[in-house]
Amino acid sequence: DQRASGRTEPRILDVALGESVLSLLEGIVPEYSFDGTVRRPAGSRLPTASPSNAYRGCDGEWVLVAANSESLFASLCELMGHPGLVSDPRFADNPSRLANNEALDAIIGAWVEGQDTDAVVDQLEAANIPASKIYTVVDIDKDAQYAARDMLPTVNDPRLGPIKQPGVVPVVEGLDRTSQIRWAGPEVGAHNDEVFSELAGLSPDEIQSLKERGVL
């Protein structure tokens, strides 16, 4: 906070994309620092918690299911119609489930693949089990949250007409997100003359001559 620090001059916000992603990679740095553990790609599974994976529905779409605590797993088993799995020695606790991931994934996968993914997500959310459909751009286009935050504004393109594009990020307080989009972008070569004159140092006559000769 500017006032708390006593500084009133503007400051630079230094945000590197690589650092932003690194901050989301859970405990890979502490793990490596502590005992040299090197986290490797593990697909859609979490290597330390089960069940946590992506499963395909009958509509060909995918849903992530993270029922990886004892209470969540019990709720999932009840929802799937297999309450006895909780007492199955293969799935009695997280270490056991991790050791038997293939068998457990086959059971959950069979339940999911018999239904539409939207129906699966609705059931999981009603049971308070963390789950999410893996979005395609179709899902993004019809998502109520994106619409409510004006994240998919329609912009008039000179060649294509009205077309949707991602909104401006970040949102600046006091500014309308959609109004910050000034244009859809230039035509190919729209700024050639400025580049040739200001950067290449060509005169208007030289530029015209090159155009007439087919060089430009």
Coordinates of C-alpha atoms in Angstrom, one line a residue:
D1 CA 0.0 0.0 0.0
Q2 CA 1.5 3.4 -1.1
R3 CA 0.2 5.3 2.0
A4 CA 1.4 2.7 4.5
S5 CA 4.9 2.7 3.1
G6 CA 5.1 6.5 2.9
R7 CA 5.8 6.4 -0.9
T8 CA 3.6 8.4 -3.2
E9 CA 5.4 8.0 -6.5
P10 CA 4.1 5.5 -9.1
R11 CA 5.7 2.0 -9.0
I12 CA 6.4 -0.5 -11.8
L13 CA 4.5 -3.8 -11.6
D14 CA 7.0 -6.5 -12.6
V15 CA 5.1 -9.6 -13.6
A16 CA 7.0 -12.4 -15.4
L17 CA 4.8 -15.2 -16.9
G18 CA 7.3 -17.9 -16.0
E19 CA 7.4 -16.8 -12.4
S20 CA 3.6 -16.6 -12.3
V21 CA 3.3 -20.2 -13.5
L22 CA 6.1 -21.4 -11.1
S23 CA 4.1 -20.0 -8.1
L24 CA 1.2 -22.4 -9.0
L25 CA 3.3 -25.6 -9.1
E26 CA 2.5 -26.6 -5.5
G27 CA 5.5 -27.9 -3.5
I28 CA 8.0 -28.8 -6.2
V29 CA 10.6 -26.3 -5.0
P30 CA 10.4 -27.2 -1.3
E31 CA 10.3 -30.9 -2.1
Y32 CA 13.5 -30.6 -4.2
S33 CA 15.2 -28.3 -1.6
F34 CA 14.4 -30.7 1.3
D35 CA 15.3 -34.1 -0.1
G36 CA 16.1 -33.8 -3.8
T37 CA 12.7 -35.0 -5.0
V38 CA 12.1 -34.2 -8.7
R39 CA 8.4 -34.0 -9.6
R40 CA 7.8 -35.6 -13.0
P41 CA 4.8 -35.3 -15.4
A42 CA 1.9 -37.5 -14.1
G43 CA -0.9 -36.9 -16.5
S44 CA -4.1 -35.7 -15.0
R45 CA -3.6 -37.6 -11.8
L46 CA -2.2 -36.1 -8.6
P47 CA 0.8 -38.3 -7.6
T48 CA 0.1 -37.8 -3.9
A49 CA -3.7 -38.0 -3.6
S50 CA -6.3 -40.5 -4.9
P51 CA -8.8 -40.4 -6.5
S52 CA -7.9 -37.3 -8.5
N53 CA -8.1 -37.7 -12.3
A54 CA -9.9 -36.8 -15.5
Y55 CA -12.7 -39.1 -16.7
R56 CA -14.5 -39.2 -20.0
G57 CA -18.3 -39.0 -20.3
C58 CA -20.5 -40.6 -22.9
D59 CA -20.6 -37.2 -24.8
G60 CA -16.8 -37.4 -25.3
E61 CA -16.1 -34.6 -22.9
W62 CA -14.0 -34.8 -19.8
V63 CA -14.5 -34.1 -16.1
L64 CA -12.0 -33.8 -13.3
V65 CA -12.9 -35.5 -10.0
A66 CA -11.0 -34.9 -6.8
A67 CA -12.5 -37.0 -4.1
N68 CA -9.2 -37.5 -2.4
S69 CA -10.0 -37.2 1.3
E70 CA -11.7 -40.0 3.4
S71 CA -15.0 -38.1 3.6
L72 CA -15.0 -37.1 0.0
F73 CA -14.2 -40.6 -1.1
A74 CA -17.0 -42.0 1.0
S75 CA -19.4 -39.5 -0.6
L76 CA -18.2 -40.5 -4.1
C77 CA -18.7 -44.2 -3.4
E78 CA -22.2 -43.6 -2.1
L79 CA -23.0 -41.5 -5.2
M80 CA -21.7 -44.1 -7.6
G81 CA -23.8 -46.8 -5.8
H82 CA -20.7 -48.6 -4.4
P83 CA -20.6 -47.8 -0.7
G84 CA -18.7 -51.0 0.0
L85 CA -15.6 -49.6 -1.7
V86 CA -14.9 -47.6 1.5
S87 CA -14.2 -50.9 3.4
D88 CA -12.3 -52.5 0.5
P89 CA -8.7 -52.9 1.7
R90 CA -7.5 -51.7 -1.7
F91 CA -9.1 -48.3 -1.1
A92 CA -9.2 -48.0 2.7
D93 CA -6.9 -45.0 2.9
N94 CA -5.0 -42.7 0.6
P95 CA -1.8 -44.8 0.4
S96 CA -3.9 -47.8 -0.5
R97 CA -5.8 -46.0 -3.1
L98 CA -2.6 -44.6 -4.6
A99 CA -1.2 -48.2 -4.8
N100 CA -4.4 -49.3 -6.6
N101 CA -5.1 -46.3 -8.8
E102 CA -5.6 -48.3 -11.9
A103 CA -8.4 -50.4 -10.4
L104 CA -10.0 -47.4 -8.8
D105 CA -9.9 -45.3 -11.9
A106 CA -11.5 -48.1 -13.8
I107 CA -14.5 -48.1 -11.4
I108 CA -14.9 -44.3 -11.5
G109 CA -14.3 -44.2 -15.2
A110 CA -17.1 -46.7 -15.8
W111 CA -19.5 -44.6 -13.7
V112 CA -18.6 -41.4 -15.6
E113 CA -18.6 -42.8 -19.1
G114 CA -22.3 -43.9 -18.7
Q115 CA -23.4 -40.3 -18.4
D116 CA -23.2 -36.9 -19.9
T117 CA -20.4 -34.9 -18.3
D118 CA -22.7 -32.0 -17.3
A119 CA -24.9 -34.5 -15.5
V120 CA -21.9 -35.9 -13.7
V121 CA -20.7 -32.5 -12.6
D122 CA -24.2 -31.6 -11.3
Q123 CA -24.2 -34.7 -9.2
L124 CA -20.7 -34.2 -7.9
E125 CA -21.4 -30.6 -7.0
A126 CA -24.6 -31.5 -5.2
A127 CA -22.6 -34.0 -3.1
N128 CA -19.9 -31.3 -2.4
I129 CA -17.3 -33.3 -4.2
P130 CA -14.7 -31.1 -6.0
A131 CA -15.2 -31.5 -9.7
S132 CA -15.0 -29.5 -12.9
K133 CA -15.7 -30.1 -16.6
I134 CA -12.6 -29.6 -18.8
Y135 CA -13.7 -26.7 -20.9
T136 CA -13.5 -26.4 -24.6
V137 CA -13.9 -23.0 -26.3
V138 CA -17.6 -23.9 -26.7
D139 CA -18.0 -24.1 -22.9
I140 CA -16.1 -20.9 -22.5
D141 CA -18.4 -19.1 -24.9
K142 CA -21.5 -20.1 -23.0
D143 CA -20.1 -19.8 -19.5
A144 CA -22.1 -17.4 -17.2
Q145 CA -19.1 -16.3 -15.2
Y146 CA -17.2 -15.1 -18.2
A147 CA -20.3 -13.4 -19.5
A148 CA -20.9 -11.7 -16.2
R149 CA -17.4 -10.3 -16.1
D150 CA -17.4 -9.1 -19.8
M151 CA -14.5 -11.4 -20.6
L152 CA -15.8 -12.2 -24.1
P153 CA -16.6 -8.8 -25.7
T154 CA -17.7 -8.5 -29.3
V155 CA -15.4 -6.2 -31.4
N156 CA -16.1 -5.0 -34.9
D157 CA -13.4 -6.1 -37.3
P158 CA -13.1 -4.3 -40.6
R159 CA -12.9 -7.6 -42.6
L160 CA -14.7 -10.1 -40.4
G161 CA -17.4 -8.0 -38.9
P162 CA -18.5 -8.5 -35.3
I163 CA -16.3 -11.1 -33.6
K164 CA -15.6 -12.1 -30.0
Q165 CA -12.2 -11.9 -28.4
P166 CA -10.8 -12.2 -24.9
G167 CA -11.3 -9.1 -22.7
V168 CA -8.6 -6.9 -21.2
V169 CA -6.7 -8.3 -18.2
P170 CA -6.2 -7.1 -15.5
V171 CA -9.5 -5.3 -14.7
V172 CA -8.7 -1.7 -13.6
E173 CA -11.0 -0.3 -11.0
G174 CA -13.1 2.5 -12.4
L175 CA -12.7 1.5 -16.0
D176 CA -15.1 -0.5 -18.1
R177 CA -13.4 -3.6 -19.4
T178 CA -15.1 -3.5 -22.8
S179 CA -14.4 0.2 -23.4
Q180 CA -10.6 -0.5 -23.0
I181 CA -10.6 -2.4 -26.4
R182 CA -10.0 0.4 -28.9
W183 CA -9.9 -1.7 -32.1
A184 CA -9.6 -5.3 -33.4
G185 CA -6.1 -4.7 -34.8
P186 CA -4.6 -3.4 -38.0
E187 CA -4.8 -4.9 -41.5
V188 CA -1.6 -6.7 -42.7
G189 CA 0.8 -4.0 -43.8
A190 CA -1.2 -1.1 -42.5
H191 CA 1.8 0.5 -41.0
N192 CA 4.4 -0.3 -43.7
D193 CA 4.9 3.3 -44.7
E194 CA 5.6 4.3 -41.1
V195 CA 8.1 1.5 -40.7
F196 CA 9.8 2.2 -44.0
S197 CA 10.1 5.9 -43.4
E198 CA 10.8 6.1 -39.6
L199 CA 12.8 2.9 -39.2
A200 CA 14.3 2.3 -42.6
G201 CA 14.7 6.0 -43.4
L202 CA 13.2 5.9 -46.9
S203 CA 11.7 9.0 -48.4
P204 CA 8.1 9.0 -49.7
D205 CA 9.4 9.0 -53.3
E206 CA 11.7 6.0 -52.6
I207 CA 8.8 4.1 -51.0
Q208 CA 6.5 4.9 -54.0
S209 CA 9.3 3.8 -56.4
L210 CA 9.7 0.5 -54.6
K211 CA 5.9 -0.1 -54.8
E212 CA 5.8 0.6 -58.5
R213 CA 8.7 -1.8 -59.1
G214 CA 6.8 -4.5 -57.1
V215 CA 9.4 -4.6 -54.3
L216 CA 6.9 -3.6 -51.7

